[in-house]
XYZ file of C-alpha atoms in Angstrom:
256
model
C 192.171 284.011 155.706
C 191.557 287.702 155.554
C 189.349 289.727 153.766
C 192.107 291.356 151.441
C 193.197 287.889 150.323
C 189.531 287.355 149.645
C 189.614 289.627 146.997
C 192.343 287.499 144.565
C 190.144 284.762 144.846
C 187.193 285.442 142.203
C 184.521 283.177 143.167
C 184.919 283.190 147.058
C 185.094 286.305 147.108
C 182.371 287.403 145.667
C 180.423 285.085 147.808
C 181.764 285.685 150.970
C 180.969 289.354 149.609
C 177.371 288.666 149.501
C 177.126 286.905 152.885
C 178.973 289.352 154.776
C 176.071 291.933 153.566
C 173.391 289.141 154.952
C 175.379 288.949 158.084
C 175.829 285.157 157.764
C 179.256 284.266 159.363
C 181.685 282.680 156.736
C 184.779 280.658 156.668
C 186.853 280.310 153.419
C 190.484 278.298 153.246
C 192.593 277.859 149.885
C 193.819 274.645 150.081
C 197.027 273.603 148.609
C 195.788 272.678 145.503
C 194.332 276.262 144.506
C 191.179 275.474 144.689
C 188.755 278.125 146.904
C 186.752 276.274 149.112
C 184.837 277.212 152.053
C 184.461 274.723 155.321
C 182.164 274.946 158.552
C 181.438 273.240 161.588
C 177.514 271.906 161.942
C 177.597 271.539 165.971
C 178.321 275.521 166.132
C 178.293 277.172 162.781
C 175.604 278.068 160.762
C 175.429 276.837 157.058
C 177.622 279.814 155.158
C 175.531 279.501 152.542
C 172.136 281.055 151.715
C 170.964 277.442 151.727
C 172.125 274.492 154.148
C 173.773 272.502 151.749
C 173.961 269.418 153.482
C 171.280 267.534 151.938
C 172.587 267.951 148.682
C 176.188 266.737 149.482
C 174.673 262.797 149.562
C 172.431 262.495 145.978
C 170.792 261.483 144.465
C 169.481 259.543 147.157
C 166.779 256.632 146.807
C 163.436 257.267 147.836
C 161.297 255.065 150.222
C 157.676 255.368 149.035
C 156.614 253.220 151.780
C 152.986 251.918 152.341
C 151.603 250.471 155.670
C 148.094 250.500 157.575
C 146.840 251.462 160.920
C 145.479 249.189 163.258
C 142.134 250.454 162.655
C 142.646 249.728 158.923
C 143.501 253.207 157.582
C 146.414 252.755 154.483
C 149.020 255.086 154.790
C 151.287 256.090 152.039
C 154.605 258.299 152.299
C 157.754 258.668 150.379
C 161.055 259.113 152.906
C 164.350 260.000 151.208
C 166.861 258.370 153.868
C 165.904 255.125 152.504
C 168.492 251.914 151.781
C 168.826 248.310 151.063
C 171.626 247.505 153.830
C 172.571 243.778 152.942
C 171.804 240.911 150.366
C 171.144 237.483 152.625
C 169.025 238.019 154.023
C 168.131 241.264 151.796
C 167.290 243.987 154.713
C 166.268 247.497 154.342
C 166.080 250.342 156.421
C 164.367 253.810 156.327
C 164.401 257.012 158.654
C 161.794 259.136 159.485
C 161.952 262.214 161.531
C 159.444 263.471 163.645
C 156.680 266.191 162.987
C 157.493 269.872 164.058
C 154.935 269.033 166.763
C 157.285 266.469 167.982
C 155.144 263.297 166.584
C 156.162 260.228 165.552
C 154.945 259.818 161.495
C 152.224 257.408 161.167
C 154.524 255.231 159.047
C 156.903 254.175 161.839
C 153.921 253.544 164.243
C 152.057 250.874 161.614
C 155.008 249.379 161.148
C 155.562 248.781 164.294
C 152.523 248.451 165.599
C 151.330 245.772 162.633
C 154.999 244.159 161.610
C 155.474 245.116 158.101
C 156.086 247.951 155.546
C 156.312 247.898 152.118
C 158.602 249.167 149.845
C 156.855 250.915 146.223
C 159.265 252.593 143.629
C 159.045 255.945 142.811
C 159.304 256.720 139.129
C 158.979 259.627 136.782
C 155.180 258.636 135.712
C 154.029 258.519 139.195
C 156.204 261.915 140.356
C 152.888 263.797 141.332
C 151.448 260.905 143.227
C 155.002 260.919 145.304
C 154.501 264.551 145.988
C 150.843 264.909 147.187
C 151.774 261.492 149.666
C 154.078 263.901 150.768
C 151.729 266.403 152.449
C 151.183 266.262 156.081
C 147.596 264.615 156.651
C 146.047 263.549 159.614
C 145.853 259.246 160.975
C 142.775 258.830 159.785
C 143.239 260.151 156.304
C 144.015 257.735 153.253
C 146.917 258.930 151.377
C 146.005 256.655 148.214
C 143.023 258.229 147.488
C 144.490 261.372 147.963
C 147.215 260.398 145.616
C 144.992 258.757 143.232
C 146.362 255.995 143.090
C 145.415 251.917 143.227
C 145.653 249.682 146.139
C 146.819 246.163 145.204
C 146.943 243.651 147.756
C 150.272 241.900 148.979
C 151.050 238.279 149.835
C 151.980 238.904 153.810
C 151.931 241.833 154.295
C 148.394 243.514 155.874
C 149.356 246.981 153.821
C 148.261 247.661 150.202
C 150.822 248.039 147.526
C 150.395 250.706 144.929
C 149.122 249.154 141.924
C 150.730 251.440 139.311
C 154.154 250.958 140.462
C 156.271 248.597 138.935
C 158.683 246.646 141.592
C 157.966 246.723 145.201
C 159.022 244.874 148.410
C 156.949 244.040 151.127
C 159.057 243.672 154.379
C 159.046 242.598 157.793
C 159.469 245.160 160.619
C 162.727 243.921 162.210
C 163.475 246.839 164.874
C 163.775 250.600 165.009
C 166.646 252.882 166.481
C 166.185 256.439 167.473
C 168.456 259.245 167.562
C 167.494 262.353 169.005
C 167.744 265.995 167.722
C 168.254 269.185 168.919
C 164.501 269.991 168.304
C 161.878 268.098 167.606
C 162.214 267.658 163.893
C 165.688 266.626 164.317
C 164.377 263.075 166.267
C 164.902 260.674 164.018
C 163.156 257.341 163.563
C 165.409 254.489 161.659
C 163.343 251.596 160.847
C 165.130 248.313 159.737
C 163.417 245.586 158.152
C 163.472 242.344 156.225
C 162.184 241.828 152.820
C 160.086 238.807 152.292
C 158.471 239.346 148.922
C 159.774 240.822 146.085
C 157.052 241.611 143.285
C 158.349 243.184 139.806
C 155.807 243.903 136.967
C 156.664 241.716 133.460
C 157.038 244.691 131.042
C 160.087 245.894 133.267
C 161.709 242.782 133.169
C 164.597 242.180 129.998
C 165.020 239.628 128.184
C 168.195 238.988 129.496
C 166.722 238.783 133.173
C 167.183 242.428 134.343
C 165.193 245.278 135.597
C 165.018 247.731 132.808
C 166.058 250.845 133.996
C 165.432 252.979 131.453
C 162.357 252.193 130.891
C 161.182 252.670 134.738
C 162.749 256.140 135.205
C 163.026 255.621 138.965
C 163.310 259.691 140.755
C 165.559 260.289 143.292
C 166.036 262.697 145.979
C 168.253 265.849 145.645
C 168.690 268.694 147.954
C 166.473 271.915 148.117
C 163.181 271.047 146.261
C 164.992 269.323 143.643
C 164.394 265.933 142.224
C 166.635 263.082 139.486
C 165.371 260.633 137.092
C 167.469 257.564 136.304
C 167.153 257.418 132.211
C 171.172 256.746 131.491
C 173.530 253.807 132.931
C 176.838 252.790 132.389
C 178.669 249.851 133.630
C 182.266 249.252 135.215
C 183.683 245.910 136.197
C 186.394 246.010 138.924
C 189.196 244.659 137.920
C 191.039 241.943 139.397
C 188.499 240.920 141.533
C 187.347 237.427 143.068
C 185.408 235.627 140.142
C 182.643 235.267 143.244
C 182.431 238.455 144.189
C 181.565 240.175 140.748
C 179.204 237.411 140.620
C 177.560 238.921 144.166
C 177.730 242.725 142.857
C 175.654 241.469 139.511
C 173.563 239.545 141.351
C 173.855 235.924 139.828
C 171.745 233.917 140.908
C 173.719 230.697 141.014
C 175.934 232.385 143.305
């Protein structure tokens, strides 16, 4: 698409504008249904944006505050944002760490390798600022609960503390880990996979009709950028037509 035809199209235009000043290189198609739109590759192309956008194409995504301890009994306490529950029976789990700019692996992957479990602590709005400062960068032998300010509160099998103030948590069994490698160092990724084998959930989040009460948790999520969700609304939508057993699965009966 030329530059000429650029300038009929508003919105691209302008942008394309903007980033042919920054000397970013740019790529804009209309497709057929009128709508500007812009497309790159990723193995070759930088972003044609002022900011990669890729991280923000997959939100709000979950995020893995996930608590283990060192072999020489250090608790360690990070939140990860490529975090997932992958199946229900057994329920397994999976998070994905990537390595420092040094080219380290994070302490989390190593405990939980290293001792055989993680655990799983939700993130919500009241605890934000504790899910931030476990964010920072600090050394093995620093423990990111006191630097949070937060509680330790023991689990049933797993050797890592749970954080007290959060409401549900899961404490899981390291199962295995898979690693793809980057282009740098930071792009190494860890994928940790495990198996959850207790499931704690505080009473006062619990409704009467035997549900987690959403609303009332505010769980955060992960954008892009520096930006950040909290879960306050829900609606619900029953597929149609479906096997009586398998809407029974998606709400999570437990006679099922």
């Amino acid at each position: 698409m030329g530059w000429d035809s650029l300038k009929t199209n508003g919105a691209a235009y302008q942008l394309a504008n903007q980033l042919r000043f920054a000397n970013v290189t740019w790529t804009v198609r209309l497709p057929h249904q009128g709508f500007p739109h812009m497309h790159y590759d990723p193995r070759s192309e930088r972003a044609p944006l002022p900011y990669d956008p890729f991280k923000s194409c997959t939100v709000p995504r979950p995020i893995g505050w996930i608590s283990t301890i060192s072999n020489a009994g250090i608790a360690n306490l990070a939140p990860f944002s490529q975090w997932q529950n992958l199946t229900f029976d057994p329920p397994m789990v999976m998070f994905a760490s990537n390595q420092t700019p040094d080219g380290k692996r994070k302490d989390t992957v190593v405990n939980a390798e290293t001792t055989g479990f993680f655990v799983w602590n939700m993130a919500t709005w009241d605890l934000r600022e504790a899910v931030n400062i476990s964010a920072a960068d600090f050394p093995s032998d620093v423990d990111e609960f006191e630097r949070a300010g937060v509680t330790k509160a023991g689990c049933v099998l797993a050797p890592a503390p749970r954080v007290a103030e959060s409401p549900v948590h899961m404490e899981c069994k390291y199962h295995s880990t898979t690693r793809l490698p980057g282009r740098g160092p930071m792009g190494t990724v860890d994928i940790v996979f495990g198996e959850v084998v207790q499931v704690h959930i505080r009473d006062d989040v619990i409704t009467s009709d035997g549900r987690l009460d959403i609303a009332k948790i505010a769980p955060i999520g992960r954008m892009g950028y520096y930006d950040y969700c909290v879960i306050r609304e829900t609606f619900e939508m029953v597929i149609p037509a479906l096997d009586p057993r398998l809407l029974q699965g998606l709400e999570g009966r437990g006679d099922v």
